[in-house]
Coordinates of C-alpha atoms and ligand atoms in Angstrom, one line a residue:
M1213 CA 0.0 0.2 -0.2
T1214 CA 1.3 3.2 -1.1
N1215 CA 0.8 6.7 0.3
V1216 CA 0.2 8.3 -3.1
R1217 CA -1.4 6.7 -6.3
I1218 CA 0.0 8.2 -9.7
V1219 CA -2.5 7.9 -12.7
E1220 CA -0.2 8.0 -15.3
V1221 CA -2.2 9.8 -18.1
G1222 CA 0.6 10.2 -20.8
P1223 CA -0.7 7.7 -23.5
R1224 CA -4.2 9.1 -23.8
D1225 CA -3.7 13.0 -22.7
G1226 CA -0.1 13.2 -24.0
L1227 CA -0.3 11.0 -27.3
Q1228 CA -4.2 12.6 -28.3
N1229 CA -2.1 16.0 -28.8
E1230 CA 0.9 15.0 -30.8
P1231 CA 0.9 16.6 -34.3
K1232 CA 2.1 13.6 -35.7
Q1233 CA 0.6 10.0 -35.8
V1234 CA 2.2 7.8 -33.1
A1235 CA 2.8 4.4 -34.5
T1236 CA 0.3 1.9 -32.5
A1237 CA 3.3 -0.3 -31.4
D1238 CA 4.8 2.7 -30.0
K1239 CA 1.8 3.2 -27.9
I1240 CA 1.5 -0.1 -26.6
E1241 CA 5.6 -0.1 -25.7
L1242 CA 4.8 3.1 -23.9
I1243 CA 2.3 1.6 -21.6
Q1244 CA 3.9 -1.3 -21.1
R1245 CA 7.3 0.3 -20.3
L1246 CA 5.0 2.5 -17.9
I1247 CA 3.8 -0.8 -16.1
A1248 CA 7.4 -1.8 -15.7
C1249 CA 8.1 1.1 -13.9
G1250 CA 5.6 0.2 -11.2
H1251 CA 2.6 2.1 -12.5
R1252 CA -0.7 0.4 -11.5
T1253 CA -3.0 2.8 -13.4
V1254 CA -2.5 3.8 -16.9
E1255 CA -4.8 5.8 -18.9
A1256 CA -4.2 3.9 -22.2
T1257 CA -6.4 6.1 -24.8
S1258 CA -9.7 7.2 -26.0
F1259 CA -13.2 5.9 -27.3
V1260 CA -13.9 9.7 -28.6
S1261 CA -14.6 10.3 -32.2
P1262 CA -11.8 9.4 -34.5
Q1263 CA -13.2 12.4 -36.3
W1264 CA -12.3 14.8 -33.4
V1265 CA -9.1 13.2 -31.8
P1266 CA -7.5 11.3 -35.1
Q1267 CA -4.2 10.5 -32.9
L1268 CA -6.4 8.0 -31.0
A1269 CA -8.4 6.2 -33.6
D1270 CA -6.4 3.1 -33.2
A1271 CA -8.2 2.4 -29.4
N1272 CA -9.1 -0.9 -30.3
E1273 CA -5.7 -2.0 -31.8
V1274 CA -4.0 -0.5 -28.5
M1275 CA -6.2 -2.5 -26.1
A1276 CA -5.9 -5.5 -28.3
G1277 CA -2.1 -5.4 -28.0
L1278 CA -2.0 -4.6 -24.2
G1279 CA -4.2 -7.8 -23.1
S1280 CA -5.1 -7.4 -19.4
P1281 CA -1.9 -6.9 -17.4
D1282 CA -2.2 -8.6 -13.6
G1283 CA -2.9 -5.9 -11.1
V1284 CA -3.1 -3.2 -13.5
S1285 CA -6.1 -0.8 -14.3
L1286 CA -5.9 0.5 -17.8
P1287 CA -8.8 3.3 -18.0
V1288 CA -10.0 4.6 -21.3
L1289 CA -11.7 7.7 -22.1
V1290 CA -15.6 7.4 -23.0
P1291 CA -17.7 10.5 -23.7
N1292 CA -21.0 8.7 -24.6
L1293 CA -22.8 5.6 -25.1
K1294 CA -21.5 4.9 -28.3
G1295 CA -17.8 5.5 -26.9
Y1296 CA -18.9 3.0 -24.0
E1297 CA -19.9 0.4 -26.3
R1298 CA -16.6 0.8 -28.2
A1299 CA -14.7 0.5 -25.0
L1300 CA -16.5 -2.5 -23.6
G1301 CA -16.1 -4.3 -26.9
A1302 CA -12.2 -3.7 -26.6
G1303 CA -12.3 -5.0 -23.3
A1304 CA -12.0 -2.0 -21.0
K1305 CA -12.9 -2.5 -17.4
E1306 CA -12.5 0.9 -16.3
I1307 CA -13.6 4.1 -18.3
A1308 CA -13.6 7.5 -17.7
V1309 CA -16.0 10.3 -18.8
F1310 CA -15.3 13.7 -18.8
T1311 CA -16.9 16.9 -18.7
A1312 CA -16.1 20.7 -17.5
A1313 CA -17.0 23.2 -15.1
S1314 CA -17.4 25.5 -18.2
E1315 CA -20.0 25.8 -20.7
A1316 CA -18.0 27.4 -23.3
F1317 CA -15.2 24.7 -23.2
N1318 CA -17.6 21.7 -22.7
R1319 CA -19.1 22.9 -26.1
K1320 CA -15.7 23.1 -28.0
N1321 CA -14.6 19.9 -26.4
I1322 CA -17.7 17.5 -26.4
N1323 CA -20.4 19.6 -28.7
A1324 CA -22.4 19.8 -25.6
G1325 CA -23.4 21.9 -22.5
I1326 CA -22.6 20.8 -19.0
D1327 CA -26.0 19.5 -18.2
E1328 CA -26.3 18.0 -21.6
S1329 CA -23.1 16.0 -21.2
L1330 CA -24.3 14.8 -17.7
E1331 CA -27.5 13.3 -19.3
R1332 CA -25.6 11.7 -21.8
F1333 CA -23.6 10.2 -19.1
V1334 CA -26.6 8.4 -17.5
P1335 CA -27.1 5.6 -19.6
V1336 CA -23.3 5.1 -19.7
F1337 CA -23.2 4.9 -15.8
E1338 CA -26.3 2.5 -16.1
R1339 CA -24.4 0.2 -18.3
A1340 CA -21.1 0.3 -16.5
K1341 CA -22.9 -0.5 -13.4
N1342 CA -24.3 -3.6 -14.9
D1343 CA -21.4 -4.6 -16.5
G1344 CA -19.3 -4.2 -13.2
V1345 CA -17.0 -1.4 -15.2
R1346 CA -15.6 1.1 -12.7
V1347 CA -16.1 4.7 -13.8
R1348 CA -13.7 7.6 -13.1
G1349 CA -14.9 11.0 -13.7
Y1350 CA -13.1 14.5 -14.9
V1351 CA -14.0 17.8 -14.4
S1352 CA -12.0 20.2 -16.7
T1353 CA -11.3 23.7 -16.4
V1354 CA -11.5 23.9 -12.7
L1355 CA -9.2 27.1 -12.2
G1356 CA -10.0 28.7 -15.9
C1357 CA -11.1 28.4 -19.0
P1358 CA -9.5 29.5 -22.5
Y1359 CA -13.0 30.6 -23.5
Q1360 CA -14.7 32.0 -20.6
G1361 CA -11.9 33.0 -18.3
A1362 CA -12.6 32.4 -14.5
V1363 CA -14.6 29.4 -13.7
P1364 CA -16.9 30.2 -10.5
L1365 CA -16.1 27.7 -7.5
G1366 CA -19.5 26.8 -7.5
D1367 CA -19.7 25.2 -10.7
V1368 CA -16.6 23.3 -10.0
V1369 CA -18.5 21.9 -6.9
R1370 CA -21.6 21.2 -8.7
V1371 CA -20.4 19.2 -11.6
A1372 CA -18.1 17.2 -9.5
R1373 CA -21.0 16.4 -6.9
A1374 CA -22.9 15.4 -9.8
L1375 CA -20.4 12.9 -11.3
H1376 CA -19.8 11.9 -7.6
A1377 CA -23.7 11.2 -7.3
M1378 CA -23.8 9.0 -10.4
G1379 CA -21.6 6.6 -9.3
A1380 CA -17.8 7.7 -10.6
Y1381 CA -15.4 6.3 -7.8
E1382 CA -12.9 9.1 -8.1
I1383 CA -13.3 12.7 -9.3
S1384 CA -10.4 14.3 -10.9
L1385 CA -10.0 17.9 -11.1
G1386 CA -8.4 19.3 -14.4
D1387 CA -6.5 22.6 -14.6
T1388 CA -6.9 22.1 -18.4
I1389 CA -5.1 25.1 -19.2
G1390 CA -2.5 25.0 -16.5
V1391 CA -3.0 28.8 -15.4
G1392 CA -3.8 27.7 -11.5
T1393 CA -1.7 28.9 -8.8
P1394 CA -1.1 26.9 -5.6
E1395 CA -3.3 28.9 -3.1
K1396 CA -6.2 28.6 -5.6
A1397 CA -5.6 25.0 -6.1
R1398 CA -6.0 24.3 -2.2
T1399 CA -9.1 26.7 -2.2
M1400 CA -10.6 24.9 -5.0
L1401 CA -9.7 21.4 -3.9
M1402 CA -10.9 22.2 -0.3
A1403 CA -14.3 23.5 -1.9
V1404 CA -15.1 20.1 -3.7
A1405 CA -13.8 17.9 -0.7
S1406 CA -16.5 20.0 1.6
E1407 CA -18.9 17.9 -0.9
I1408 CA -17.2 14.9 -1.7
P1409 CA -14.7 12.7 0.5
M1410 CA -11.0 13.8 -0.1
G1411 CA -10.4 9.9 -0.5
A1412 CA -12.4 10.3 -3.9
L1413 CA -10.7 13.1 -5.5
A1414 CA -7.6 13.2 -7.7
V1415 CA -6.2 16.6 -9.2
H1416 CA -5.0 16.8 -12.6
F1417 CA -2.6 19.9 -13.6
H1418 CA -1.2 21.0 -17.0
D1419 CA 2.0 22.9 -16.5
T1420 CA 1.8 25.8 -19.1
Y1421 CA 2.5 28.4 -16.5
G1422 CA 5.1 26.1 -14.7
M1423 CA 2.7 26.1 -11.2
A1424 CA 1.8 22.4 -11.5
T1425 CA 4.4 21.0 -9.2
A1426 CA 3.6 23.7 -6.9
N1427 CA -0.2 23.3 -7.2
V1428 CA 0.2 19.4 -6.5
L1429 CA 2.5 20.1 -3.5
R1430 CA -0.5 22.5 -1.8
C1431 CA -3.1 19.8 -2.9
L1432 CA -1.1 17.1 -1.0
D1433 CA -0.7 19.3 2.1
A1434 CA -4.4 19.8 1.8
G1435 CA -4.9 15.7 1.6
V1436 CA -5.2 14.7 -1.9
R1437 CA -3.4 11.4 -2.7
V1438 CA -4.4 10.7 -5.9
I1439 CA -2.1 12.5 -8.6
D1440 CA -2.8 12.5 -12.4
A1441 CA 0.8 13.1 -14.3
S1442 CA 2.3 12.2 -17.4
V1443 CA 5.7 10.8 -18.5
G1444 CA 8.0 13.3 -20.2
G1445 CA 5.5 15.6 -19.3
L1446 CA 3.3 14.7 -22.3
G1447 CA 0.0 16.3 -22.8
G1448 CA -2.4 19.0 -23.8
C1449 CA -6.2 19.1 -25.1
P1450 CA -6.3 19.6 -28.8
Y1451 CA -9.6 21.8 -28.0
A1452 CA -7.8 23.9 -25.0
K1453 CA -6.0 26.5 -27.0
G1454 CA -2.6 27.0 -25.4
A1455 CA -2.9 24.1 -23.0
S1456 CA 0.7 22.4 -22.3
G1457 CA 1.5 19.2 -21.1
N1458 CA 0.7 17.6 -17.9
V1459 CA 2.9 17.7 -14.6
A1460 CA 5.7 15.4 -15.4
S1461 CA 5.2 12.3 -13.4
E1462 CA 9.2 12.1 -12.9
D1463 CA 9.1 15.3 -11.4
I1464 CA 6.1 14.2 -9.1
V1465 CA 8.0 11.3 -8.1
Y1466 CA 11.2 13.5 -7.2
L1467 CA 8.8 15.5 -5.1
L1468 CA 7.0 12.7 -3.4
D1469 CA 10.6 11.2 -2.7
G1470 CA 11.7 14.4 -0.9
L1471 CA 8.5 14.6 1.0
G1472 CA 9.2 10.7 2.2
L1473 CA 5.6 9.6 0.7
T1474 CA 5.6 6.2 -1.2
H1475 CA 4.4 5.8 -4.6
G1476 CA 5.6 2.3 -6.1
L1477 CA 7.6 3.7 -8.9
D1478 CA 11.0 3.1 -10.1
L1479 CA 12.2 6.8 -10.8
D1480 CA 15.1 5.5 -13.2
R1481 CA 13.1 3.5 -15.1
L1482 CA 10.5 6.1 -15.2
I1483 CA 13.5 8.7 -16.4
A1484 CA 14.4 6.3 -19.1
T1485 CA 10.8 5.7 -20.3
G1486 CA 10.6 9.5 -20.7
H1487 CA 13.5 10.1 -22.5
W1488 CA 12.6 7.1 -24.9
I1489 CA 9.1 8.5 -25.8
S1490 CA 10.7 11.8 -26.3
E1491 CA 13.0 10.8 -28.7
R1492 CA 10.5 8.7 -30.3
L1493 CA 8.3 11.5 -30.9
G1494 CA 11.3 13.9 -31.6
R1495 CA 10.2 16.5 -29.0
P1496 CA 12.2 17.6 -26.1
N1497 CA 11.5 16.0 -22.8
A1498 CA 9.2 18.3 -20.6
S1499 CA 10.4 16.7 -17.2
R1500 CA 12.8 18.9 -15.3
V1501 CA 14.0 15.7 -13.6
G1502 CA 14.3 14.1 -16.7
K1503 CA 16.4 16.6 -18.0
A1504 CA 18.5 16.8 -15.2
R1505 CA 19.2 13.3 -15.4
S1506 CA 19.6 12.9 -19.1
G1507 CA 22.2 10.1 -18.6
Ligands
HMG2446 P1 -20.8 15.0 -32.2 O1 -19.9 15.3 -33.7 O2 -21.6 16.2 -31.7 O3 -21.2 13.4 -32.0 O4 -19.3 15.2 -31.5 P2 -22.7 13.0 -32.7 O5 -23.2 12.2 -31.6 O6 -23.4 14.0 -33.5 O7 -21.8 12.1 -33.9 C1 -21.4 12.5 -35.1 C2 -20.8 11.3 -35.5 O8 -19.7 10.6 -34.8 C3 -21.6 9.6 -35.8 O9 -21.2 9.5 -37.1 C4 -21.2 9.1 -34.8 O10 -21.6 7.6 -34.9 C5 -19.9 9.4 -34.3 P3 -22.1 9.3 -38.5 O11 -23.3 8.8 -38.2 O12 -22.0 10.6 -38.7 O13 -21.0 8.5 -39.3 N1 -19.0 9.4 -33.2 C6 -18.5 8.5 -32.3 N2 -17.8 7.6 -33.3 C7 -16.6 6.9 -32.6 N3 -16.7 7.0 -31.2 C8 -17.5 7.7 -30.4 C9 -18.6 8.5 -31.1 N4 -19.5 9.4 -30.9 C10 -20.0 9.8 -31.8 N5 -17.4 7.8 -28.9 C11 -18.2 13.9 -29.3 C12 -19.6 14.6 -29.9 C13 -18.7 13.6 -27.9 C14 -18.3 12.3 -30.1 C15 -16.8 14.6 -30.0 O14 -17.2 15.8 -29.7 C16 -15.7 14.0 -29.2 O15 -15.4 12.9 -29.8 N6 -15.1 14.6 -28.6 C17 -14.0 14.1 -27.9 C18 -13.3 15.5 -27.6 C19 -11.7 14.9 -27.0 O16 -11.6 14.0 -26.7 N7 -10.9 15.9 -26.0 C20 -9.8 15.4 -25.4 C21 -10.2 14.7 -24.2 S1 -10.8 15.7 -22.8 C22 -9.3 16.3 -22.0 O17 -8.1 16.0 -22.5 C23 -9.3 17.1 -20.8 C24 -8.8 16.1 -19.8 O18 -7.5 15.5 -19.8 C25 -8.7 16.6 -18.3 C26 -8.2 18.5 -18.4 O19 -7.3 18.2 -18.7 O20 -9.1 19.0 -17.9 C27 -9.4 14.8 -19.5
MG2447 MG1 -5.6 16.7 -19.5

């Protein structure tokens, strides 16, 4: 049992935003390497519309290549019932539904308003319950929206509460465009935690303004124990203008080591994986720890 669980989102949040098509074999190898680093939750891919996110159009093949590794959860993003059926057909045992605290972002990202998206999820949750599929829920734009600007805290709490009440076992609070600062992040987390147990919350920071590690630290102090992160700092949402990658998994592991919190990951292997995928993608490694230990 570790103190902190890191949810590795690089293969999904990272690769959905790559300008070049990444080979399916590389996606599978990335996930297998991440599992070998000790990850127990790796978000593998998305069953969204391939017209909207062509980078992840090979979701079926990725899932087939992975099989069911022991003791590892491989959640996949699902936007609607059609996505659920595709995910189930591919053998998914855990899914993540996603919506936002901002109406404007939601329309750009999933072509639906907030309430409309929640209604879409009703049959997804029903089917998931019957099929024994676990559901994670994302709330995006919790600290700011690229279209609307400021997002009222009450909207974040309302959407998080709705997903939790529908049956999501965990709610991941996403600073989609990485504009948050530590005190605002803590205040947001505490507002949500006043309605949902802290144990059912995760934080998901993009690092656009370089605040993500500081935000994580503040949220750890406030009691959160699940952190989304991405190897090599891959990431970004194609429908969030200006969003950069997620906080790097390597950087979070280094931070946790410094705090004496356990996480179950092998930092050296994670650093090597960050270098490997950055090289495969032909992009600089965005992990500060990775850069510091370039070998
Ligand atoms: P739409 O165009 O309104 O969909 O898109 P529709 O229901 O009108 O259907 C249009 C066509 O798409 C139909 O096909 C459907 O069958 C098909 P046609 O009849 O024309 O041949 N379709 C699908 N095909 C495959 N899989 C599906 C699916 N659904 C419909 N699941 C939709 C609505 C939600 C589908 C679209 O907007 C979409 O896929 N959006 C996904 C965008 C996305 O993936 N964004 C990135 C992930 S979110 C994120 O990164 C944030 C996060 O990291 C947290 C954070 O950082 O804050 C999670
Ligand atoms: Mg994200």
